[in-house]
Short mmCIF file of C-alpha atoms and ligand atoms in Angstrom, two decimals:
data_model
loop_
_atom_site.label_atom_id
_atom_site.label_comp_id
_atom_site.label_asym_id
_atom_site.label_seq_id
_atom_site.Cartn_x
_atom_site.Cartn_y
_atom_site.Cartn_z
CA MET P 1156 35.60 164.52 64.77
CA ASN P 1157 36.08 168.25 64.26
CA LEU P 1158 39.23 168.89 62.19
CA GLU P 1159 39.22 172.61 62.99
CA LEU P 1160 41.50 173.52 65.88
CA SER P 1161 39.94 175.33 68.83
CA GLU P 1162 41.34 178.74 69.81
CA GLU P 1163 43.25 177.14 72.71
CA GLN P 1164 44.73 174.43 70.48
CA GLU P 1165 45.81 176.95 67.83
CA ALA P 1166 47.32 179.17 70.56
CA VAL P 1167 49.41 176.34 71.99
CA ARG P 1168 50.49 175.27 68.47
CA GLN P 1169 51.56 178.84 67.70
CA LEU P 1170 53.42 179.04 71.03
CA ALA P 1171 55.32 175.88 70.10
CA GLU P 1172 56.05 177.13 66.57
CA ASP P 1173 57.46 180.40 67.97
CA PHE P 1174 59.47 178.51 70.59
CA VAL P 1175 61.02 176.27 67.92
CA ALA P 1176 61.90 179.26 65.72
CA ARG P 1177 63.48 181.13 68.65
CA GLU P 1178 65.09 178.44 70.82
CA ILE P 1179 65.73 175.42 68.57
CA THR P 1180 66.13 176.17 64.85
CA PRO P 1181 69.16 178.50 65.30
CA HIS P 1182 71.05 175.72 67.15
CA VAL P 1183 70.07 172.55 65.27
CA VAL P 1184 73.23 172.09 63.20
CA GLU P 1185 75.53 173.00 66.11
CA TRP P 1186 73.77 170.54 68.51
CA ASP P 1187 73.81 167.77 65.92
CA ARG P 1188 77.54 168.23 65.28
CA ALA P 1189 78.29 168.48 69.02
CA GLU P 1190 76.16 165.37 69.70
CA SER P 1191 74.28 167.16 72.46
CA VAL P 1192 71.43 169.62 72.63
CA ASP P 1193 71.87 172.37 75.25
CA LYS P 1194 70.39 170.94 78.45
CA SER P 1195 68.95 174.35 79.39
CA ILE P 1196 66.25 173.65 76.78
CA VAL P 1197 64.53 171.34 79.30
CA LYS P 1198 63.73 174.12 81.79
CA LYS P 1199 62.55 176.34 78.92
CA LEU P 1200 60.20 173.56 77.76
CA GLY P 1201 58.96 173.27 81.34
CA ALA P 1202 58.43 177.02 81.73
CA LEU P 1203 56.04 177.07 78.76
CA GLY P 1204 54.08 174.09 80.09
CA PHE P 1205 55.17 171.74 77.30
CA LEU P 1206 56.35 169.14 79.85
CA GLY P 1207 53.03 169.18 81.70
CA LEU P 1208 50.49 168.77 78.89
CA THR P 1209 47.58 166.47 79.85
CA VAL P 1210 48.95 166.12 83.41
CA PRO P 1211 46.45 167.35 86.07
CA GLU P 1212 47.14 170.90 87.25
CA GLU P 1213 47.14 169.81 90.93
CA TYR P 1214 50.48 168.07 90.21
CA GLY P 1215 51.99 170.99 88.33
CA GLY P 1216 50.66 169.93 84.94
CA SER P 1217 49.40 172.36 82.33
CA GLY P 1218 46.26 170.39 81.44
CA GLY P 1219 45.25 170.53 77.79
CA ASP P 1220 43.96 167.69 75.66
CA HIS P 1221 45.82 165.06 73.66
CA LEU P 1222 45.40 166.95 70.38
CA ALA P 1223 47.22 169.93 71.97
CA TYR P 1224 49.94 167.50 73.03
CA CYS P 1225 50.19 166.21 69.43
CA LEU P 1226 50.38 169.75 68.04
CA VAL P 1227 53.27 170.65 70.35
CA THR P 1228 55.02 167.35 69.64
CA GLU P 1229 54.65 167.89 65.89
CA GLU P 1230 56.17 171.39 66.12
CA LEU P 1231 59.08 170.12 68.24
CA GLY P 1232 59.61 167.24 65.79
CA ARG P 1233 59.61 169.72 62.93
CA GLY P 1234 62.35 171.64 64.75
CA ASP P 1235 64.56 168.89 66.15
CA SER P 1236 63.64 165.27 66.88
CA SER P 1237 66.30 165.17 69.62
CA VAL P 1238 64.36 167.80 71.57
CA ARG P 1239 61.00 166.22 70.72
CA GLY P 1240 62.24 162.92 72.16
CA ILE P 1241 63.08 164.52 75.52
CA VAL P 1242 59.42 165.53 75.86
CA SER P 1243 57.99 162.28 74.48
CA VAL P 1244 59.93 160.30 77.08
CA SER P 1245 60.05 162.55 80.17
CA LEU P 1246 56.40 163.61 79.84
CA GLY P 1247 54.85 161.01 77.52
CA LEU P 1248 56.33 157.79 78.90
CA VAL P 1249 57.25 158.76 82.46
CA ALA P 1250 55.16 161.64 83.90
CA LYS P 1251 51.91 160.55 82.23
CA THR P 1252 52.47 156.99 83.48
CA ILE P 1253 53.11 158.21 87.03
CA ALA P 1254 49.91 160.28 86.76
CA SER P 1255 47.98 157.13 85.76
CA TRP P 1256 49.62 154.47 87.93
CA GLY P 1257 51.62 156.19 90.68
CA SER P 1258 50.72 156.36 94.38
CA GLU P 1259 49.79 159.77 95.80
CA GLU P 1260 53.28 159.96 97.35
CA GLN P 1261 54.96 159.16 93.99
CA LYS P 1262 52.84 161.75 92.18
CA GLN P 1263 53.72 164.42 94.77
CA GLN P 1264 57.40 163.45 94.70
CA TRP P 1265 57.96 163.45 90.94
CA LEU P 1266 55.23 165.17 88.91
CA PRO P 1267 55.78 168.83 89.92
CA LYS P 1268 59.51 168.51 89.13
CA LEU P 1269 59.05 166.61 85.87
CA THR P 1270 56.40 168.98 84.55
CA ALA P 1271 58.52 172.03 85.43
CA GLY P 1272 61.59 170.59 83.70
CA GLU P 1273 63.42 170.58 87.04
CA ALA P 1274 63.75 166.80 86.77
CA ILE P 1275 63.99 164.52 83.73
CA GLY P 1276 62.56 161.03 83.43
CA CYS P 1277 63.70 158.02 81.43
CA PHE P 1278 61.94 154.76 80.58
CA GLY P 1279 63.97 151.61 81.23
CA LEU P 1280 62.39 148.66 79.45
CA THR P 1281 64.77 147.46 76.69
CA GLU P 1282 67.73 145.26 77.66
CA PRO P 1283 70.73 144.12 75.63
CA GLY P 1284 69.06 140.74 75.05
CA THR P 1285 65.39 141.75 74.92
CA GLY P 1286 64.03 144.49 72.64
CA SER P 1287 60.86 143.45 70.81
CA ASP P 1288 60.58 140.55 73.25
CA ALA P 1289 60.41 142.87 76.29
CA GLY P 1290 58.20 140.42 78.20
CA ASN P 1291 61.25 138.19 78.67
CA LEU P 1292 63.44 140.84 80.28
CA THR P 1293 65.91 139.54 82.87
CA THR P 1294 66.63 142.47 85.24
CA ARG P 1295 65.63 141.21 88.69
CA ALA P 1296 64.25 142.97 91.76
CA VAL P 1297 64.39 140.78 94.87
CA ARG P 1298 62.54 141.84 98.02
CA GLU P 1299 64.44 141.36 101.25
CA ASP P 1300 62.24 140.11 104.13
CA GLY P 1301 59.28 142.31 103.24
CA GLY P 1302 61.54 145.40 103.14
CA ASP P 1303 63.67 146.96 100.37
CA TYR P 1304 63.99 145.64 96.81
CA VAL P 1305 67.52 144.94 95.51
CA ILE P 1306 67.79 145.29 91.73
CA ASN P 1307 70.37 143.78 89.36
CA GLY P 1308 70.53 143.88 85.57
CA SER P 1309 71.11 146.20 82.63
CA LYS P 1310 69.10 148.34 80.24
CA MET P 1311 70.02 149.41 76.69
CA PHE P 1312 69.23 152.38 74.42
CA ILE P 1313 67.60 154.45 77.18
CA THR P 1314 66.59 157.91 75.90
CA ASN P 1315 67.46 160.70 78.40
CA GLY P 1316 69.46 158.01 80.24
CA THR P 1317 72.48 160.08 81.26
CA TRP P 1318 70.37 163.19 81.96
CA ALA P 1319 67.59 161.58 83.93
CA ASP P 1320 66.79 162.11 87.61
CA VAL P 1321 64.35 159.21 87.78
CA VAL P 1322 64.16 155.91 85.92
CA LEU P 1323 60.81 154.24 85.35
CA LEU P 1324 62.37 150.79 85.50
CA PHE P 1325 60.89 147.42 84.65
CA ALA P 1326 62.26 144.39 86.48
CA ARG P 1327 61.26 140.81 87.18
CA THR P 1328 59.97 140.28 90.73
CA ASN P 1329 59.08 136.59 90.47
CA ASP P 1330 59.97 133.53 88.42
CA THR P 1331 56.71 133.31 86.49
CA PRO P 1332 57.97 133.06 82.90
CA GLY P 1333 57.14 135.86 80.45
CA HIS P 1334 55.50 139.15 81.24
CA ARG P 1335 53.50 138.16 84.34
CA GLY P 1336 56.50 138.38 86.67
CA ILE P 1337 57.42 141.97 85.76
CA SER P 1338 56.94 144.99 88.07
CA ALA P 1339 57.49 148.74 87.62
CA PHE P 1340 59.73 150.85 89.89
CA LEU P 1341 60.62 154.52 90.20
CA VAL P 1342 64.37 154.46 90.80
CA PRO P 1343 66.27 157.70 91.55
CA ALA P 1344 69.03 157.91 88.95
CA ASP P 1345 71.64 158.72 91.62
CA ALA P 1346 70.93 155.51 93.54
CA PRO P 1347 74.19 153.78 94.59
CA GLY P 1348 74.99 150.90 92.21
CA LEU P 1349 73.33 152.51 89.16
CA THR P 1350 75.88 153.29 86.43
CA ARG P 1351 75.08 155.10 83.18
CA ARG P 1352 77.12 155.00 79.98
CA THR P 1353 76.46 157.09 76.89
CA VAL P 1354 75.71 155.15 73.69
CA HIS P 1355 77.92 156.83 71.06
CA GLY P 1356 77.86 156.66 67.26
CA LYS P 1357 74.13 156.92 66.62
CA LEU P 1358 73.02 157.44 63.00
CA GLY P 1359 70.55 160.13 64.06
CA LEU P 1360 69.10 161.77 67.18
CA ARG P 1361 72.70 162.71 67.87
CA GLY P 1362 71.75 165.52 70.21
CA GLN P 1363 69.85 163.17 72.49
CA ALA P 1364 71.35 161.52 75.59
CA THR P 1365 70.97 157.79 74.90
CA ALA P 1366 72.44 155.47 77.53
CA GLU P 1367 73.10 151.98 78.75
CA LEU P 1368 72.16 151.55 82.44
CA VAL P 1369 73.84 148.95 84.63
CA LEU P 1370 72.27 148.11 88.01
CA GLU P 1371 74.41 146.34 90.60
CA ASP P 1372 72.68 145.73 93.93
CA VAL P 1373 70.62 148.91 93.60
CA ARG P 1374 68.51 149.15 96.76
CA VAL P 1375 65.12 150.90 96.69
CA PRO P 1376 62.41 151.04 99.38
CA ALA P 1377 59.13 149.17 98.84
CA SER P 1378 57.52 152.59 98.20
CA ALA P 1379 59.46 152.72 94.87
CA LEU P 1380 57.19 149.99 93.45
CA MET P 1381 54.68 151.62 91.07
CA GLY P 1382 51.33 149.86 90.73
CA PRO P 1383 50.83 146.30 91.99
CA GLU P 1384 53.63 143.71 91.87
CA GLY P 1385 53.41 141.73 88.61
CA LYS P 1386 51.57 144.55 86.76
CA GLY P 1387 54.72 146.06 85.28
CA PHE P 1388 54.26 144.75 81.77
CA SER P 1389 50.69 146.11 81.55
CA ILE P 1390 52.00 149.45 82.81
CA ALA P 1391 54.77 149.45 80.18
CA MET P 1392 52.37 148.54 77.37
CA SER P 1393 49.82 151.19 78.40
CA ALA P 1394 52.62 153.79 78.44
CA LEU P 1395 53.86 152.70 75.01
CA ALA P 1396 50.37 152.73 73.47
CA LYS P 1397 50.06 156.45 74.25
CA GLY P 1398 53.77 156.92 73.48
CA ARG P 1399 53.18 155.69 69.94
CA MET P 1400 50.86 158.64 69.33
CA SER P 1401 53.65 160.95 70.42
CA VAL P 1402 56.20 159.27 68.12
CA ALA P 1403 53.68 159.48 65.28
CA ALA P 1404 53.19 163.22 65.92
CA GLY P 1405 56.96 163.70 65.92
CA CYS P 1406 57.09 161.89 62.57
CA VAL P 1407 54.44 164.25 61.16
CA GLY P 1408 56.79 167.05 62.22
CA ILE P 1409 59.73 165.46 60.37
CA ALA P 1410 57.62 164.96 57.24
CA GLN P 1411 56.31 168.56 57.42
CA ALA P 1412 59.89 169.85 57.76
CA ALA P 1413 60.84 167.76 54.72
CA LEU P 1414 57.94 169.23 52.75
CA ASP P 1415 58.72 172.83 53.73
CA ALA P 1416 62.39 172.39 52.84
CA ALA P 1417 61.68 170.66 49.52
CA VAL P 1418 59.15 173.29 48.38
CA ARG P 1419 61.47 176.13 49.34
CA TYR P 1420 64.51 174.64 47.62
CA ALA P 1421 62.61 173.63 44.48
CA GLY P 1422 61.54 177.25 44.09
CA GLU P 1423 65.09 178.56 44.47
CA ARG P 1424 67.17 176.07 42.48
CA GLU P 1425 67.50 176.37 38.72
CA GLN P 1426 68.71 173.73 36.25
CA PHE P 1427 68.49 173.73 32.44
CA GLY P 1428 67.61 177.44 32.72
CA LYS P 1429 64.42 176.86 34.72
CA SER P 1430 63.32 176.44 38.30
CA ILE P 1431 63.42 172.74 39.24
CA ALA P 1432 59.89 173.26 40.65
CA SER P 1433 58.75 173.43 37.01
CA TYR P 1434 59.76 169.80 36.35
CA GLN P 1435 56.98 167.23 36.70
CA LEU P 1436 59.22 164.62 38.32
CA VAL P 1437 60.25 167.10 41.02
CA GLN P 1438 56.57 167.95 41.62
CA GLU P 1439 55.91 164.21 41.96
CA LEU P 1440 58.48 164.02 44.78
CA ILE P 1441 56.89 167.02 46.51
CA SER P 1442 53.32 165.79 46.12
CA ASP P 1443 54.30 162.34 47.47
CA ILE P 1444 55.70 164.07 50.59
CA SER P 1445 52.55 166.15 50.94
CA VAL P 1446 50.24 163.11 50.79
CA ASP P 1447 52.36 161.39 53.46
CA VAL P 1448 52.18 164.48 55.72
CA ASP P 1449 48.40 164.76 55.47
CA ALA P 1450 47.69 161.05 55.92
CA ALA P 1451 50.10 160.69 58.87
CA ARG P 1452 48.64 163.77 60.57
CA MET P 1453 45.04 162.54 60.23
CA LEU P 1454 45.90 159.11 61.64
CA THR P 1455 47.70 160.76 64.55
CA TRP P 1456 44.86 163.17 65.34
CA ARG P 1457 42.44 160.24 65.31
CA VAL P 1458 44.38 158.67 68.20
CA ALA P 1459 44.23 161.93 70.18
CA ASP P 1460 40.50 162.15 69.56
CA LEU P 1461 39.93 158.55 70.72
CA ILE P 1462 41.96 159.10 73.91
CA ASP P 1463 40.18 162.37 74.71
CA ARG P 1464 36.79 160.67 74.25
CA GLY P 1465 37.82 157.75 76.48
CA GLN P 1466 37.66 155.20 73.64
CA ASP P 1467 39.97 152.26 72.87
CA PHE P 1468 42.93 153.67 71.02
CA ALA P 1469 45.73 151.06 71.10
CA THR P 1470 45.24 149.67 67.58
CA ALA P 1471 44.75 153.18 66.16
CA ALA P 1472 47.99 154.21 67.91
CA SER P 1473 49.89 151.31 66.32
CA THR P 1474 48.36 152.18 62.93
CA ALA P 1475 49.40 155.82 63.27
CA LYS P 1476 52.89 154.95 64.50
CA LEU P 1477 53.44 152.41 61.72
CA PHE P 1478 52.25 154.71 58.95
CA ALA P 1479 53.76 157.96 60.24
CA SER P 1480 57.20 156.46 60.91
CA GLU P 1481 57.43 154.85 57.47
CA ALA P 1482 56.04 158.09 55.97
CA ALA P 1483 58.68 160.19 57.75
CA VAL P 1484 61.45 158.01 56.30
CA ARG P 1485 59.94 158.27 52.79
CA ALA P 1486 59.30 162.02 53.09
CA ALA P 1487 62.81 162.85 54.32
CA ASN P 1488 64.31 160.67 51.61
CA ASN P 1489 62.18 162.32 48.90
CA ALA P 1490 63.18 165.76 50.18
CA LEU P 1491 66.84 164.79 50.00
CA GLN P 1492 66.26 163.79 46.36
CA VAL P 1493 64.84 167.27 45.64
CA PHE P 1494 68.00 168.81 47.14
CA GLY P 1495 70.31 166.68 44.99
CA GLY P 1496 73.92 166.69 46.21
CA TYR P 1497 73.27 169.61 48.59
CA GLY P 1498 70.94 167.32 50.54
CA TYR P 1499 73.93 165.21 51.40
CA ILE P 1500 75.81 167.83 53.42
CA ASP P 1501 74.78 169.10 56.83
CA GLU P 1502 74.60 172.78 55.92
CA TYR P 1503 71.15 171.90 54.55
CA PRO P 1504 68.44 170.44 56.79
CA VAL P 1505 67.28 167.34 54.94
CA GLY P 1506 70.22 164.99 55.63
CA LYS P 1507 69.52 165.27 59.36
CA LEU P 1508 65.82 164.60 58.74
CA VAL P 1509 66.76 161.34 56.96
CA ARG P 1510 69.03 160.28 59.85
CA ASP P 1511 66.54 161.26 62.57
CA ALA P 1512 63.58 159.66 60.78
CA ARG P 1513 65.27 156.30 60.46
CA VAL P 1514 64.94 155.34 64.14
CA MET P 1515 61.20 156.00 64.17
CA THR P 1516 60.42 152.63 62.54
CA LEU P 1517 62.53 150.92 65.21
CA TYR P 1518 61.73 152.27 68.66
CA GLU P 1519 58.55 152.03 70.74
CA GLY P 1520 57.88 148.84 68.75
CA THR P 1521 59.36 148.19 65.30
CA SER P 1522 57.16 148.36 62.18
CA GLN P 1523 57.00 144.55 62.22
CA ILE P 1524 55.73 144.57 65.83
CA GLN P 1525 53.08 147.22 64.96
CA LYS P 1526 51.87 144.97 62.12
CA LEU P 1527 51.59 142.04 64.55
CA ILE P 1528 49.59 144.21 67.01
CA ILE P 1529 47.21 145.35 64.25
CA GLY P 1530 46.94 141.80 62.87
CA ARG P 1531 46.17 140.40 66.32
CA ALA P 1532 43.44 143.01 66.88
CA LEU P 1533 41.82 142.16 63.54
CA THR P 1534 42.08 138.35 63.64
CA GLY P 1535 42.10 137.62 67.35
CA VAL P 1536 45.19 135.45 66.75
CA SER P 1537 48.54 136.30 68.34
CA ALA P 1538 51.23 135.73 65.71
CA PHE P 1539 54.10 136.99 67.91
P1 FAD F 1791 65.03 143.24 67.97
O1 FAD F 1791 63.86 143.04 68.84
O2 FAD F 1791 66.19 142.34 68.14
O3 FAD F 1791 64.51 143.17 66.44
C1 FAD F 1791 65.41 142.96 65.34
C2 FAD F 1791 64.55 142.73 64.09
O4 FAD F 1791 63.72 141.56 64.27
C3 FAD F 1791 63.58 143.89 63.84
O5 FAD F 1791 63.44 144.09 62.45
C4 FAD F 1791 62.26 143.39 64.42
O6 FAD F 1791 61.12 143.99 63.82
C5 FAD F 1791 62.35 141.90 64.07
N1 FAD F 1791 61.51 141.08 64.96
C6 FAD F 1791 61.68 140.86 66.29
N2 FAD F 1791 60.70 140.08 66.76
C7 FAD F 1791 59.87 139.80 65.70
C8 FAD F 1791 58.68 139.05 65.53
N3 FAD F 1791 58.08 138.42 66.56
N4 FAD F 1791 58.12 138.99 64.30
C9 FAD F 1791 58.69 139.66 63.26
N5 FAD F 1791 59.82 140.38 63.35
C10 FAD F 1791 60.40 140.45 64.56
N6 FAD F 1791 64.00 151.37 74.82
C11 FAD F 1791 63.57 151.74 76.06
O7 FAD F 1791 63.18 150.90 76.87
N7 FAD F 1791 63.58 153.05 76.45
C12 FAD F 1791 64.01 154.04 75.62
O8 FAD F 1791 63.98 155.22 76.01
C13 FAD F 1791 64.48 153.69 74.32
N8 FAD F 1791 64.99 154.64 73.48
C14 FAD F 1791 65.61 154.25 72.31
C15 FAD F 1791 66.31 155.20 71.56
C16 FAD F 1791 67.01 154.80 70.42
C17 FAD F 1791 67.79 155.82 69.65
C18 FAD F 1791 66.97 153.44 70.00
C19 FAD F 1791 67.71 152.98 68.77
C20 FAD F 1791 66.26 152.52 70.73
C21 FAD F 1791 65.59 152.90 71.90
N9 FAD F 1791 64.94 151.95 72.71
C22 FAD F 1791 64.47 152.31 73.95
C23 FAD F 1791 64.93 150.55 72.33
C24 FAD F 1791 63.93 150.22 71.22
O9 FAD F 1791 62.63 150.28 71.73
C25 FAD F 1791 64.33 148.84 70.66
O10 FAD F 1791 65.51 149.04 69.92
C26 FAD F 1791 63.23 148.23 69.84
O11 FAD F 1791 62.16 147.82 70.67
C27 FAD F 1791 63.71 147.02 69.03
O12 FAD F 1791 64.40 146.13 69.83
P2 FAD F 1791 65.85 145.59 69.37
O13 FAD F 1791 66.65 146.76 68.97
O14 FAD F 1791 66.36 144.68 70.42
O15 FAD F 1791 65.54 144.76 68.03
#
């Protein structure tokens, strides 16, 4: 693996860094306090090709490899995890999954709009009663006489939920217990019977539109089924395996932001007549953050390299997601310690990093679930 970025990769990373400095950083505090990022950011992300990375150009995608995708995701995560999450879900979980599993008609219908930022996607797997145990979800899609499907159920914690134009929805299409009876659907978010409610009071990611979806007799044509009936769980897991790389890259961004802020502040702040950067215990905090940044980034890039070379990457993705998410929490917390009391108020950036980092060990598979995936790969025994 070559750790030197190519000219194209460095150019796209620089483009993302400049975009964050211009379009995101000046608004971060305001969006966090208002509990909403400015929705116009989505079209701007689309215009630069950030919502089309790795999607084939024939469907409006901007091509690029998975390392380029990680570099952009890291920069967005360094700027604002609420914005990074829009891309990770609309592109990473929805558009990329349509590109892999969708029919030609579904690709033509959704990909050009999603990659341009003219439509937003959300990923509807989690339910109020099934999070880690997603294979036991209870939303049902019943086919009427070989015609339409009628869907009933509810979904919880859906990122982009209230903003989305299309829901990649997972529902049970037969009574086979567990994951074998689950199918995937592309449901227009304005379908009659689909209600969306904002989830308020989040600890972090306050700028992001997180929603509960309720489906009451939502009717979709048979052409809304994505992939074969009963394949939905495999589709969801394949989406999440790649999604974990994107979360990990976002976590590298959080940890890098924590490092940048801690180094800057340590150089500016004086106590006992000297810069706090001159104290060994402060340098320990900073060096611990730096080690976490480097290790998380290398694990994340390894996943991108495996995907781009067509190798198995699922265990490496769980490893990267597990380490990078725990590292982001540690790094943000260490940075807050460097800031002392000023880290605890939102005029300074590190409090938000702590709040935003905290969800990373929970979603797209908790840290415990990542350990079970890694353990199963190593031992051959499922301990779920
Ligand atoms: P539970 O599954 O109830 O877990 C509770 C605790 O039990 C955890 O510590 C867990 O690790 C532990 N646990 C559970 N099972 C086991 C086991 N077998 N062995 C050991 N420990 C176990 N979902 C979507 O579908 N789409 C989204 O876009 C989305 N976005 C989200 C955004 C936010 C801000 C949040 C908070 C969540 C989001 N989620 C989304 C849901 C997220 O993926 C779930 O919250 C996550 O999978 C955990 O499920 P749960 O919350 O039901 O916790």
